[in-house]
Short mmCIF file of C-alpha atoms in Angstrom, two decimals:
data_model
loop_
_atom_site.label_atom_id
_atom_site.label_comp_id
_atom_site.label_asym_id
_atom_site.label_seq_id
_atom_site.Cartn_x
_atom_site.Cartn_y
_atom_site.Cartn_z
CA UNK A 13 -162.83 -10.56 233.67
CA UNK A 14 -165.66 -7.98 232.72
CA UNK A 15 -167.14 -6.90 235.47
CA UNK A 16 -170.42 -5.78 234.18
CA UNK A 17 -173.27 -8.07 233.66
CA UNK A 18 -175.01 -8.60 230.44
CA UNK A 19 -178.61 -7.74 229.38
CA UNK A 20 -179.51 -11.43 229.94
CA UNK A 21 -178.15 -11.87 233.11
CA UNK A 22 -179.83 -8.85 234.58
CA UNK A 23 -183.09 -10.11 232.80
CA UNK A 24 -182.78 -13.49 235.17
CA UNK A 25 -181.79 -11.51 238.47
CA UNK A 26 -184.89 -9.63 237.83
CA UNK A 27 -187.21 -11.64 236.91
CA UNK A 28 -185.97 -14.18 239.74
CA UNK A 29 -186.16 -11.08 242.18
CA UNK A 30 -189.96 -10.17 241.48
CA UNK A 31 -191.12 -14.03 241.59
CA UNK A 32 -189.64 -14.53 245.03
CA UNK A 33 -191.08 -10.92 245.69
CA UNK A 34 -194.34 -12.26 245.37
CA UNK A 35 -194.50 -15.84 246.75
CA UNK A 36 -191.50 -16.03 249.27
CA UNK A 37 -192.15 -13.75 251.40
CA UNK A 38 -191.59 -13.64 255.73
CA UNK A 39 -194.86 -15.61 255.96
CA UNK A 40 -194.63 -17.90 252.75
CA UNK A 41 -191.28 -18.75 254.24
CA UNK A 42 -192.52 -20.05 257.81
CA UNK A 43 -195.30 -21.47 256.48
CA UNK A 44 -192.59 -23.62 253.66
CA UNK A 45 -190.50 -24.78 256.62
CA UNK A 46 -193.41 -26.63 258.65
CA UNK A 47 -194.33 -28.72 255.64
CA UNK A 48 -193.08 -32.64 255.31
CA UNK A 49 -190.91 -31.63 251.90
CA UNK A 50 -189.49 -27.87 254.09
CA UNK A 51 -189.61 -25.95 250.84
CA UNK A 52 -192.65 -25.28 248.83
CA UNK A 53 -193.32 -27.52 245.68
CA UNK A 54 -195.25 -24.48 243.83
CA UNK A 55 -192.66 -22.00 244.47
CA UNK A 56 -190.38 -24.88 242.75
CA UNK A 57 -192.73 -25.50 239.63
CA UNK A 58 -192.68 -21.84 238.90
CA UNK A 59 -189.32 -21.42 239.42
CA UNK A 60 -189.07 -24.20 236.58
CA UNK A 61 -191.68 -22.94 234.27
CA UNK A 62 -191.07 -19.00 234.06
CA UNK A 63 -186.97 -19.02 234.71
CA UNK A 64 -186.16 -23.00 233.98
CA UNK A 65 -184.01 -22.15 237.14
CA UNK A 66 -183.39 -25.88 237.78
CA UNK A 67 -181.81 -26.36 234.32
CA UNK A 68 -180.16 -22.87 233.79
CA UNK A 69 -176.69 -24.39 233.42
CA UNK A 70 -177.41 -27.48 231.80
CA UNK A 71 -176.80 -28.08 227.95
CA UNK A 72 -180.37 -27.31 226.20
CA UNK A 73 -179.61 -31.10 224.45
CA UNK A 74 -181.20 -31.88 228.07
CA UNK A 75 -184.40 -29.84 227.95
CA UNK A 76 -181.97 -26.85 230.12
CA UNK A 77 -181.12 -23.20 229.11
CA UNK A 78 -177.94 -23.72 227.92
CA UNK A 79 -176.64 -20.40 230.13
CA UNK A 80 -173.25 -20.66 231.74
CA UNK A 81 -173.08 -21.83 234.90
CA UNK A 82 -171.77 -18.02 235.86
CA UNK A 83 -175.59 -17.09 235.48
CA UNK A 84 -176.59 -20.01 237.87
CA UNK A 85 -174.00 -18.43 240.77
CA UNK A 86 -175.15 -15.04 240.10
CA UNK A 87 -179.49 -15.98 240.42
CA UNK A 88 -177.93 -17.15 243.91
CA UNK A 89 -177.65 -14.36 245.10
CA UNK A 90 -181.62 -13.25 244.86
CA UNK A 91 -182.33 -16.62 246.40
CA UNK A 92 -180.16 -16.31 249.83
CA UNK A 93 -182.01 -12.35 249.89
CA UNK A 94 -185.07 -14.35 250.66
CA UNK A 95 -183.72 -17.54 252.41
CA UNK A 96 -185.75 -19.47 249.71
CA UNK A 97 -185.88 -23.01 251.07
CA UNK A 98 -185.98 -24.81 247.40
CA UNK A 99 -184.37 -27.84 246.00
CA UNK A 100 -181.57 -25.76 243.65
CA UNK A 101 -178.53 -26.29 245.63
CA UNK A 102 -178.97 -30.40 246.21
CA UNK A 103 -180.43 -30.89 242.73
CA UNK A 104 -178.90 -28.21 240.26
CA UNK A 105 -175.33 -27.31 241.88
CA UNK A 106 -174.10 -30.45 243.87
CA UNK A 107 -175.59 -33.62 241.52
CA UNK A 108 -176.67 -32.40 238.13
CA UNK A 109 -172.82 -31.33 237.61
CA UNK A 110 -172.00 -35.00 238.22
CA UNK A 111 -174.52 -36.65 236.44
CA UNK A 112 -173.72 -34.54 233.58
CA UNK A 113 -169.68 -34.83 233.81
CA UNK A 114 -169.46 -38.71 234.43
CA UNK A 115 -173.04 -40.06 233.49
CA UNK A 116 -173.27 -41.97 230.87
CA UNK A 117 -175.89 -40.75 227.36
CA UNK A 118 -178.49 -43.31 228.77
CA UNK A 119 -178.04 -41.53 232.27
CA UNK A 120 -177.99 -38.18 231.02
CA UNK A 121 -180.96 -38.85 228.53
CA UNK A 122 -183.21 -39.91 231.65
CA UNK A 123 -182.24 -37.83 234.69
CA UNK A 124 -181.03 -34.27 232.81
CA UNK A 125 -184.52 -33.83 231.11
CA UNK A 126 -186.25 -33.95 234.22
CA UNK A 127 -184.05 -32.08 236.22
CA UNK A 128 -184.46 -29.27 233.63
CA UNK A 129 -188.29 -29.72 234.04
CA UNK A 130 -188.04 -29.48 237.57
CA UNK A 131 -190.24 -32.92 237.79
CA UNK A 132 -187.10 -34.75 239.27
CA UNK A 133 -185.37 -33.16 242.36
CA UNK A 134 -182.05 -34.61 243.42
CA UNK A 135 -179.37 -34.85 246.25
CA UNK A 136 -175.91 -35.96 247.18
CA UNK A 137 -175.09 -38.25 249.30
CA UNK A 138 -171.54 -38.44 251.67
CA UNK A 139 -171.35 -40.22 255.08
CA UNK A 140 -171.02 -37.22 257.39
CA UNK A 141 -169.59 -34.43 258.04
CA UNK A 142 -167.13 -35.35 255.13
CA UNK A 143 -169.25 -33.61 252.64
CA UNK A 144 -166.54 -30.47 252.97
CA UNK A 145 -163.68 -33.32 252.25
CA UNK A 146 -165.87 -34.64 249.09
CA UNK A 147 -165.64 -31.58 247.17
CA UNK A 148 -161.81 -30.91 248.34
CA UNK A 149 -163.13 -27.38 250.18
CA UNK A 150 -161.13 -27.71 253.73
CA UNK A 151 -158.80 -30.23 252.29
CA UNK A 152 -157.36 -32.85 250.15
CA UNK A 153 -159.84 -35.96 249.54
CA UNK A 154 -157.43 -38.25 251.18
CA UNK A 155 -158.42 -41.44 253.47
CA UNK A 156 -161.15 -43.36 253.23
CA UNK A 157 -164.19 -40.54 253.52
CA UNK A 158 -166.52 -41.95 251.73
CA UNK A 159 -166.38 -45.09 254.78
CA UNK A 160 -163.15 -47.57 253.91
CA UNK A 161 -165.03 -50.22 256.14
CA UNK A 162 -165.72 -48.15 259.27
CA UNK A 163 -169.22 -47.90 260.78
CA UNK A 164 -170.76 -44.74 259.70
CA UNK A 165 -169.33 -45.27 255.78
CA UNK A 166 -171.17 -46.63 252.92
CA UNK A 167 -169.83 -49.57 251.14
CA UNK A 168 -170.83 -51.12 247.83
CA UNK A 169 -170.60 -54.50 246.85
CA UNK A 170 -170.99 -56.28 243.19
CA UNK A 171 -173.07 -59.48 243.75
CA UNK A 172 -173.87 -61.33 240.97
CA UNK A 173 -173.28 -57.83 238.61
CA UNK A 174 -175.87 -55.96 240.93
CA UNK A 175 -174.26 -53.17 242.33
CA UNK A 176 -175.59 -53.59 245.96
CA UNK A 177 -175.14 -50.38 248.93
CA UNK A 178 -174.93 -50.59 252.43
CA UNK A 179 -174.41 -48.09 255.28
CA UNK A 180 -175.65 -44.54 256.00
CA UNK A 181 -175.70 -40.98 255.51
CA UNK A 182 -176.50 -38.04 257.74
CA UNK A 183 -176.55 -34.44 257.13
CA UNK A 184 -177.85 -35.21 253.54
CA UNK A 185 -179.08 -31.37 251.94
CA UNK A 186 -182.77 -32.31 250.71
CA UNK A 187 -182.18 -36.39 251.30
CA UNK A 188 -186.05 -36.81 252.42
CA UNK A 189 -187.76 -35.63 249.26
CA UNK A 190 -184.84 -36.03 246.37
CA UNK A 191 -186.42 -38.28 243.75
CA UNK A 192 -183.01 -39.61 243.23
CA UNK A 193 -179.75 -40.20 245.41
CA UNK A 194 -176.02 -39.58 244.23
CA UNK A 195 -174.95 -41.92 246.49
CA UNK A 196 -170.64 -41.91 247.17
CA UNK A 197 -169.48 -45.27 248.20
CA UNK A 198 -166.30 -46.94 249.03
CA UNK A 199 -165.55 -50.47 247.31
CA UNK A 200 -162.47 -52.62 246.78
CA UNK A 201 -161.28 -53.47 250.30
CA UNK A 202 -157.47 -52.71 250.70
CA UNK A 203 -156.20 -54.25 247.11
CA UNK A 204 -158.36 -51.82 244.69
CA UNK A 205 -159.76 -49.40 247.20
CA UNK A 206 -161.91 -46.83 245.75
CA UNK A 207 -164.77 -44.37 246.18
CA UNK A 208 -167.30 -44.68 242.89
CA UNK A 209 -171.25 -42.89 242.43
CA UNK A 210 -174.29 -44.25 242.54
CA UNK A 211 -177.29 -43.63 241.06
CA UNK A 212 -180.61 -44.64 243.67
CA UNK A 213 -184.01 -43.85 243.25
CA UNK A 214 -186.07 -42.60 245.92
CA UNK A 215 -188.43 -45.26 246.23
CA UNK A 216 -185.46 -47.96 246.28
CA UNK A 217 -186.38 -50.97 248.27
CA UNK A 218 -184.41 -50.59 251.33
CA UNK A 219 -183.88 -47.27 251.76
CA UNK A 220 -184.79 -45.46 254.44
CA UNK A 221 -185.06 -41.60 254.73
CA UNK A 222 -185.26 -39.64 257.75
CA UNK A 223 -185.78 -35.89 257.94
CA UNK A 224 -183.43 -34.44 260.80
CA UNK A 225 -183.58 -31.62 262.81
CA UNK A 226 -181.50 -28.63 261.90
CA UNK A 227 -179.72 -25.47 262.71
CA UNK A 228 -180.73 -23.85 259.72
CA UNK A 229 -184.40 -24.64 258.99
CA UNK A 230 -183.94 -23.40 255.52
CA UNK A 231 -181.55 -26.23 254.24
CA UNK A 232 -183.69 -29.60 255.11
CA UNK A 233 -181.64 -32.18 255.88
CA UNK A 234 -182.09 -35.71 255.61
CA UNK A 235 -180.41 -39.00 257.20
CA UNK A 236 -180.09 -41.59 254.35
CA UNK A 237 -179.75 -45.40 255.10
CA UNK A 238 -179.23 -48.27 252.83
CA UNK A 239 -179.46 -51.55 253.56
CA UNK A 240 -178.97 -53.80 250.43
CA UNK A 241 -180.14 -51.23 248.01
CA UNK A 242 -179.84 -51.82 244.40
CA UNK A 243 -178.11 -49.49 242.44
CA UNK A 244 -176.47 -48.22 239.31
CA UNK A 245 -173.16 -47.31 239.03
CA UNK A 246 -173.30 -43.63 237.60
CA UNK A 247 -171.08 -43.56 234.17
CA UNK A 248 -168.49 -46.82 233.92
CA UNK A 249 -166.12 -48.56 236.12
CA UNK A 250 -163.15 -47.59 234.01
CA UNK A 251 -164.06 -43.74 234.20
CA UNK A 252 -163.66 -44.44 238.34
CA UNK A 253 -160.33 -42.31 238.25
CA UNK A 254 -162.27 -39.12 237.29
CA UNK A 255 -164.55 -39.05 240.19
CA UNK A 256 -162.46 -36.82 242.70
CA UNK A 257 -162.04 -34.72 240.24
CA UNK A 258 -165.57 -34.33 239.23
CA UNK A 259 -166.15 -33.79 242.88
CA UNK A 260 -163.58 -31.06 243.44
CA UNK A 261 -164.97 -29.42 240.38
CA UNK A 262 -168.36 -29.28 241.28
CA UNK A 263 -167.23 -28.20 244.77
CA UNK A 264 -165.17 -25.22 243.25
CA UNK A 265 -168.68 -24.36 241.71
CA UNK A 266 -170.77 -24.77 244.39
CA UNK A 267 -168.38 -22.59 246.77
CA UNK A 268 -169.22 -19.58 244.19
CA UNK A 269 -172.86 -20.46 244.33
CA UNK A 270 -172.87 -20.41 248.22
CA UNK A 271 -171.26 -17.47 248.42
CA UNK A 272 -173.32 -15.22 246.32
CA UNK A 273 -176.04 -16.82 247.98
CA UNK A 274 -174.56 -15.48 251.11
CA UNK A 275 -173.64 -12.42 249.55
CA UNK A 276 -177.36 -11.84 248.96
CA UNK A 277 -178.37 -13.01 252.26
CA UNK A 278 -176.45 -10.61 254.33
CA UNK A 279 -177.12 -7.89 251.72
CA UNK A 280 -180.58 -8.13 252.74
CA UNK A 281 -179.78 -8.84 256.47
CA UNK A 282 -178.49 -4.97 256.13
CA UNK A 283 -181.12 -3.35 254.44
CA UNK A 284 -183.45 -4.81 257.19
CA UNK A 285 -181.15 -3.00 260.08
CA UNK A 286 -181.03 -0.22 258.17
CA UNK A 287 -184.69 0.33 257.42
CA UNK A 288 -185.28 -0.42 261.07
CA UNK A 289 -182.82 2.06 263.00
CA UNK A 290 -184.21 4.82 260.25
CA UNK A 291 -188.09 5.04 262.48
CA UNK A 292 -186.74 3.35 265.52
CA UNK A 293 -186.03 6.37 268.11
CA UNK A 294 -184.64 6.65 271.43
CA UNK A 295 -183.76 9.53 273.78
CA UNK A 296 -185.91 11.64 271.20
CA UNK A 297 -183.68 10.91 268.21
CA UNK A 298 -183.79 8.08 265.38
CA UNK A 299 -181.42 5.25 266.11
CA UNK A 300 -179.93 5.50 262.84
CA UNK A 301 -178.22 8.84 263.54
CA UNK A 302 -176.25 7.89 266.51
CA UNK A 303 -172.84 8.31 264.79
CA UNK A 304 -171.33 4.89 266.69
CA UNK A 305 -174.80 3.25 264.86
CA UNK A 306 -173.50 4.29 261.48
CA UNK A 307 -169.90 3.34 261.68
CA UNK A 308 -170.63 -0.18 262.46
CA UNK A 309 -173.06 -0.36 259.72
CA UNK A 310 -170.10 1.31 257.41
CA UNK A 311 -168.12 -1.64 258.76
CA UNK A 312 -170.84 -3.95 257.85
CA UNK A 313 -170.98 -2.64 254.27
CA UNK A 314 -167.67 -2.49 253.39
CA UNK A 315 -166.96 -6.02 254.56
CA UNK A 316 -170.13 -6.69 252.42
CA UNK A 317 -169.27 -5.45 249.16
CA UNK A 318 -165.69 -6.68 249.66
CA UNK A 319 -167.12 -9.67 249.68
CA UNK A 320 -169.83 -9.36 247.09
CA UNK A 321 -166.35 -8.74 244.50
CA UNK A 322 -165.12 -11.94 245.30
CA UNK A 323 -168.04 -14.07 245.10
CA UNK A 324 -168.83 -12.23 241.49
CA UNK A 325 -165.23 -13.33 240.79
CA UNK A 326 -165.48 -17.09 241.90
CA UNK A 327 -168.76 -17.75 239.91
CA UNK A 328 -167.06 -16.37 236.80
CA UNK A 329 -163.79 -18.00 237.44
CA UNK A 330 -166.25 -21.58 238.11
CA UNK A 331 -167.82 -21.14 234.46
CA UNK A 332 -164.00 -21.09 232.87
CA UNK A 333 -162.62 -23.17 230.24
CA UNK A 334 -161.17 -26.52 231.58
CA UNK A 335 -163.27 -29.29 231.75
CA UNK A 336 -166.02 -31.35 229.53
CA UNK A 337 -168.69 -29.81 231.55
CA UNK A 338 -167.44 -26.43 232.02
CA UNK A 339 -166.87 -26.59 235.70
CA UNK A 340 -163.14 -26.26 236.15
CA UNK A 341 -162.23 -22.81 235.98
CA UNK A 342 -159.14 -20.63 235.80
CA UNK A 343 -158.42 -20.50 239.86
CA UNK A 344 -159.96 -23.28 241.71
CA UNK A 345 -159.19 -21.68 244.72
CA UNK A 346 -161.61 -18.95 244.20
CA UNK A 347 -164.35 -20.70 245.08
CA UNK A 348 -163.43 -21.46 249.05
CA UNK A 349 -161.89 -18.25 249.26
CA UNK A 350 -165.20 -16.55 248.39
CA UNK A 351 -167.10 -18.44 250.15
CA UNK A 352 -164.77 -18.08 253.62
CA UNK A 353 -165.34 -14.34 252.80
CA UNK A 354 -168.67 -14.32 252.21
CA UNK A 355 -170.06 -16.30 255.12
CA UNK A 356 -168.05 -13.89 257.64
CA UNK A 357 -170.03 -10.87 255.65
CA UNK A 358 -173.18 -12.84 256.63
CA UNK A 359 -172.50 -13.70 260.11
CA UNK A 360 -171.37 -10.05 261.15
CA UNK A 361 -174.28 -8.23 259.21
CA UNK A 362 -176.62 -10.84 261.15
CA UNK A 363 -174.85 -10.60 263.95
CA UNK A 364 -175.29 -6.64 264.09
CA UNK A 365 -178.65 -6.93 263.02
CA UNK A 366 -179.46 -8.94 266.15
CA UNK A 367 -178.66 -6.57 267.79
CA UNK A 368 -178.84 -3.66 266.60
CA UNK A 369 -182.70 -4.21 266.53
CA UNK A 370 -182.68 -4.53 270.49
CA UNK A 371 -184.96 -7.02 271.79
CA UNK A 372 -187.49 -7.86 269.27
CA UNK A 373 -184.30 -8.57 267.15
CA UNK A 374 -183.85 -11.80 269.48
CA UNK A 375 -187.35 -13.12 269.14
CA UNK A 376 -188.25 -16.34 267.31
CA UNK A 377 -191.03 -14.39 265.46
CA UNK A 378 -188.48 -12.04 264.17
CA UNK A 379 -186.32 -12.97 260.60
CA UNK A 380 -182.96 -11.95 262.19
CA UNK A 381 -182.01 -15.48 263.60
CA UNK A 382 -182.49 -17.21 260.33
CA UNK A 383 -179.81 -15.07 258.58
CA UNK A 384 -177.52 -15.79 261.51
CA UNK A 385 -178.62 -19.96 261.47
CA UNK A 386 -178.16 -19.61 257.44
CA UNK A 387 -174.51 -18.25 258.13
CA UNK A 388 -173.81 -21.11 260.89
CA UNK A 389 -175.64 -23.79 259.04
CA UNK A 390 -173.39 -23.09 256.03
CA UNK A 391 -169.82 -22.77 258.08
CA UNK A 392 -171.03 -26.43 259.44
CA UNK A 393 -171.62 -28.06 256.07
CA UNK A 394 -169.01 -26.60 254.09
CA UNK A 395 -166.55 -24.90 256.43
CA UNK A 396 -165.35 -24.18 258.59
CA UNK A 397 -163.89 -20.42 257.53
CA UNK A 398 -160.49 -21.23 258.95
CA UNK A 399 -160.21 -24.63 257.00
CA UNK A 400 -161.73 -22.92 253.66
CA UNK A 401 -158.40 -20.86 253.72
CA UNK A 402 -155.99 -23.04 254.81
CA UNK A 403 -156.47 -25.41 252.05
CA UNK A 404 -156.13 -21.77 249.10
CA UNK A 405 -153.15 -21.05 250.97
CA UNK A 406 -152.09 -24.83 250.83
CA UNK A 407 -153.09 -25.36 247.58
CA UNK A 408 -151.16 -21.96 246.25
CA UNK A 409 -148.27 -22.95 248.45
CA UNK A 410 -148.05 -19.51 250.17
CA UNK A 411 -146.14 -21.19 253.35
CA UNK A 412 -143.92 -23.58 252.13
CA UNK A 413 -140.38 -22.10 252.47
CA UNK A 414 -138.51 -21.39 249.32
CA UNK A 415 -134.34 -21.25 248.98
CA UNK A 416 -132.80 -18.45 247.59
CA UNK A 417 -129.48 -18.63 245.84
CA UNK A 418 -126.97 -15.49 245.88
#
């Protein structure tokens, strides 16, 4: 692994970091979140048109940039500074990565190009809270997640050689405005039981989308309900075996990208503490020099940068050799590992920076609780921290007892 980046790659982080400079700022933010789609669609077309951000990692066959998908994970990381509410990680990280591995050319040909363009915004869909079992993060994609006949589940059905979907989705990342639905639904009963993808537009008759409330304001969510909704089956009935492990792939890949996002985020969450205790005084002296100030900030930094190393390490190890769309990497533990690291750098440098700005630090009008909701809202979706681990040390078999012959 080389740990330095290349000309290119710092030519994205700063570009990225001067665009988001300019229109995602405190304000631009609040003002994002109030509006029906929660991020803001100009933001998005620029992103599109002066970084093709939406199609970094895709092949440039499909109108994208043709980068590796390293470069994606690393552009993260200026994104969670700002808490940019933007359709990258439903459209770019968790369904572009399966359209492209198990789509088929004519699927690929229509959705890729306008993902690239940043004209088509997308999202996955999984019954809830199983969206951490989908992508094999806190465990192995065993029983019947994606419904297996219980309310709550989605089902498919092939009537008359229409694919047809029932059922419901909550906690869907960006379900209200995607202009298409990756839809995971269990068919075959008990003989050939099965989870396949869909393919749904977003003006489907029959499906209903409803935004939801919350934790984190910056990651709309969206419950997703189908009743008899016509779909397409996304690449080929006999390709049906591959899609756990396109799933667990583009998990591994989006547990790098959430980490450097929260890598970035807490970075930020620091430099805002910091900057505040150094004019903040009390009993005559500035905050910051209170030497029980600066060794929890020391604490907060180390635990940062520790962290920073292994979400740097997961995006490269995500953009390894391995699979037909580049996803599998070297260790595909790295990914939950990071990210397990990197959301308890975020909650502790939140956390401090609560309250180490005293009481305007709790306020809604202050930014502080929106690093700390980003931290939670993330542990919910795709944690929690405890489970992320468990499953690397399962998965590298660090408990299971070994026999040793003298």
């Amino acid at each position: 692994m080389d740990p330095g980046f290349t000309a290119e790659q710092d030519g994205i982080r700063r570009t990225l970091r001067e665009l988001l400079h300019k229109r995602c700022g405190p304000e631009e933010l609040r003002a994002a979140l109030e509006t029906p789609l929660g991020h803001d669609p100009a933001l998005w077309a620029a992103l599109a048109e002066r970084l093709g951000l939406p199609g970094l990692a895709l092949p440039e066959a499909y109108g994208g940039v043709g980068c590796p998908v390293t470069d994606l994970a690393l552009a993260a990381e200026e994104t969670g500074r700002v808490l940019a509410p933007s359709p990258l990680l439903a459209t770019s990280v968790l369904s572009a990565p399966l359209i492209l591995g198990l789509g088929t050319d004519a699927q690929r040909a229509d959705l890729l190009p306008r993902i690239s363009a940043g004209t088509l915004t997308a999202a996955l869909a999984v019954p809830a809270p199983a969206l951490a079992t989908a992508l094999a993060l806190t465990g192995p994609q065993d029983g019947d997640w994606a419904g297996g006949g219980r309310a709550g589940g989605i089902q498919a059905r092939r009537v008359q050689g229409v694919w047809r979907l029932y059922g419901e989705a909550a906690q869907v990342l960006d379900g209200h405005s995607a202009g298409a639905l990756v839809v995971a639904a269990h068919t075959g009963g008990f003989v050939r039981s099965r989870t396949l993808l869909f393919v749904v537009p977003g003006d489907a008759v029959g499906l209903v989308r409803t935004r939801q409330t919350a934790l984190d304001a910056t990651r709309p969510q969206a419950r997703v309900q189908l009743r008899d909704v016509r779909a397409e089956l996304l690449g080929s009935e006999e390709e049906a075996s591959g899609v756990p492990e396109a799933l667990s792939r583009a998990g591994d890949f989006a547990a790098a990208f959430l980490a450097c996002e929260a890598v970035g985020a807490a970075g930020r969450a620091l430099e805002r503490t910091v900057e505040y205790l150094g004019r903040r005084e009390q009993f005559g002296r500035v905050i910051g020099s209170f030497q029980a100030v600066q060794h929890r900030l020391a604490d907060v930094y180390v635990q940062i940068q520790a962290a920073r190393s292994a979400a740097y390490y997961a995006a490269w190890a995500a953009g390894g050799p391995g699979g037909p769309d580049g996803l599998a990497g070297p260790d595909g533990r790295a990914g939950g590992l990071a990210l397990a690291q990197a959301l308890e750098a975020l909650r502790r440098a939140a956390a401090e920076g609560i309250q180490l700005h005293g009481g305007i630090g709790f306020t809604w009008e202050h930014e502080a609780h929106l690093f700390f909701k980003r931290a939670a809202g993330d542990e919910l979706l795709f944690g929690p921290v405890h489970r992320l681990r468990a499953h690397a040390a399962e998965g590298a078999r660090l408990f299971e007892r070994t026999e040793v012959s003298v």
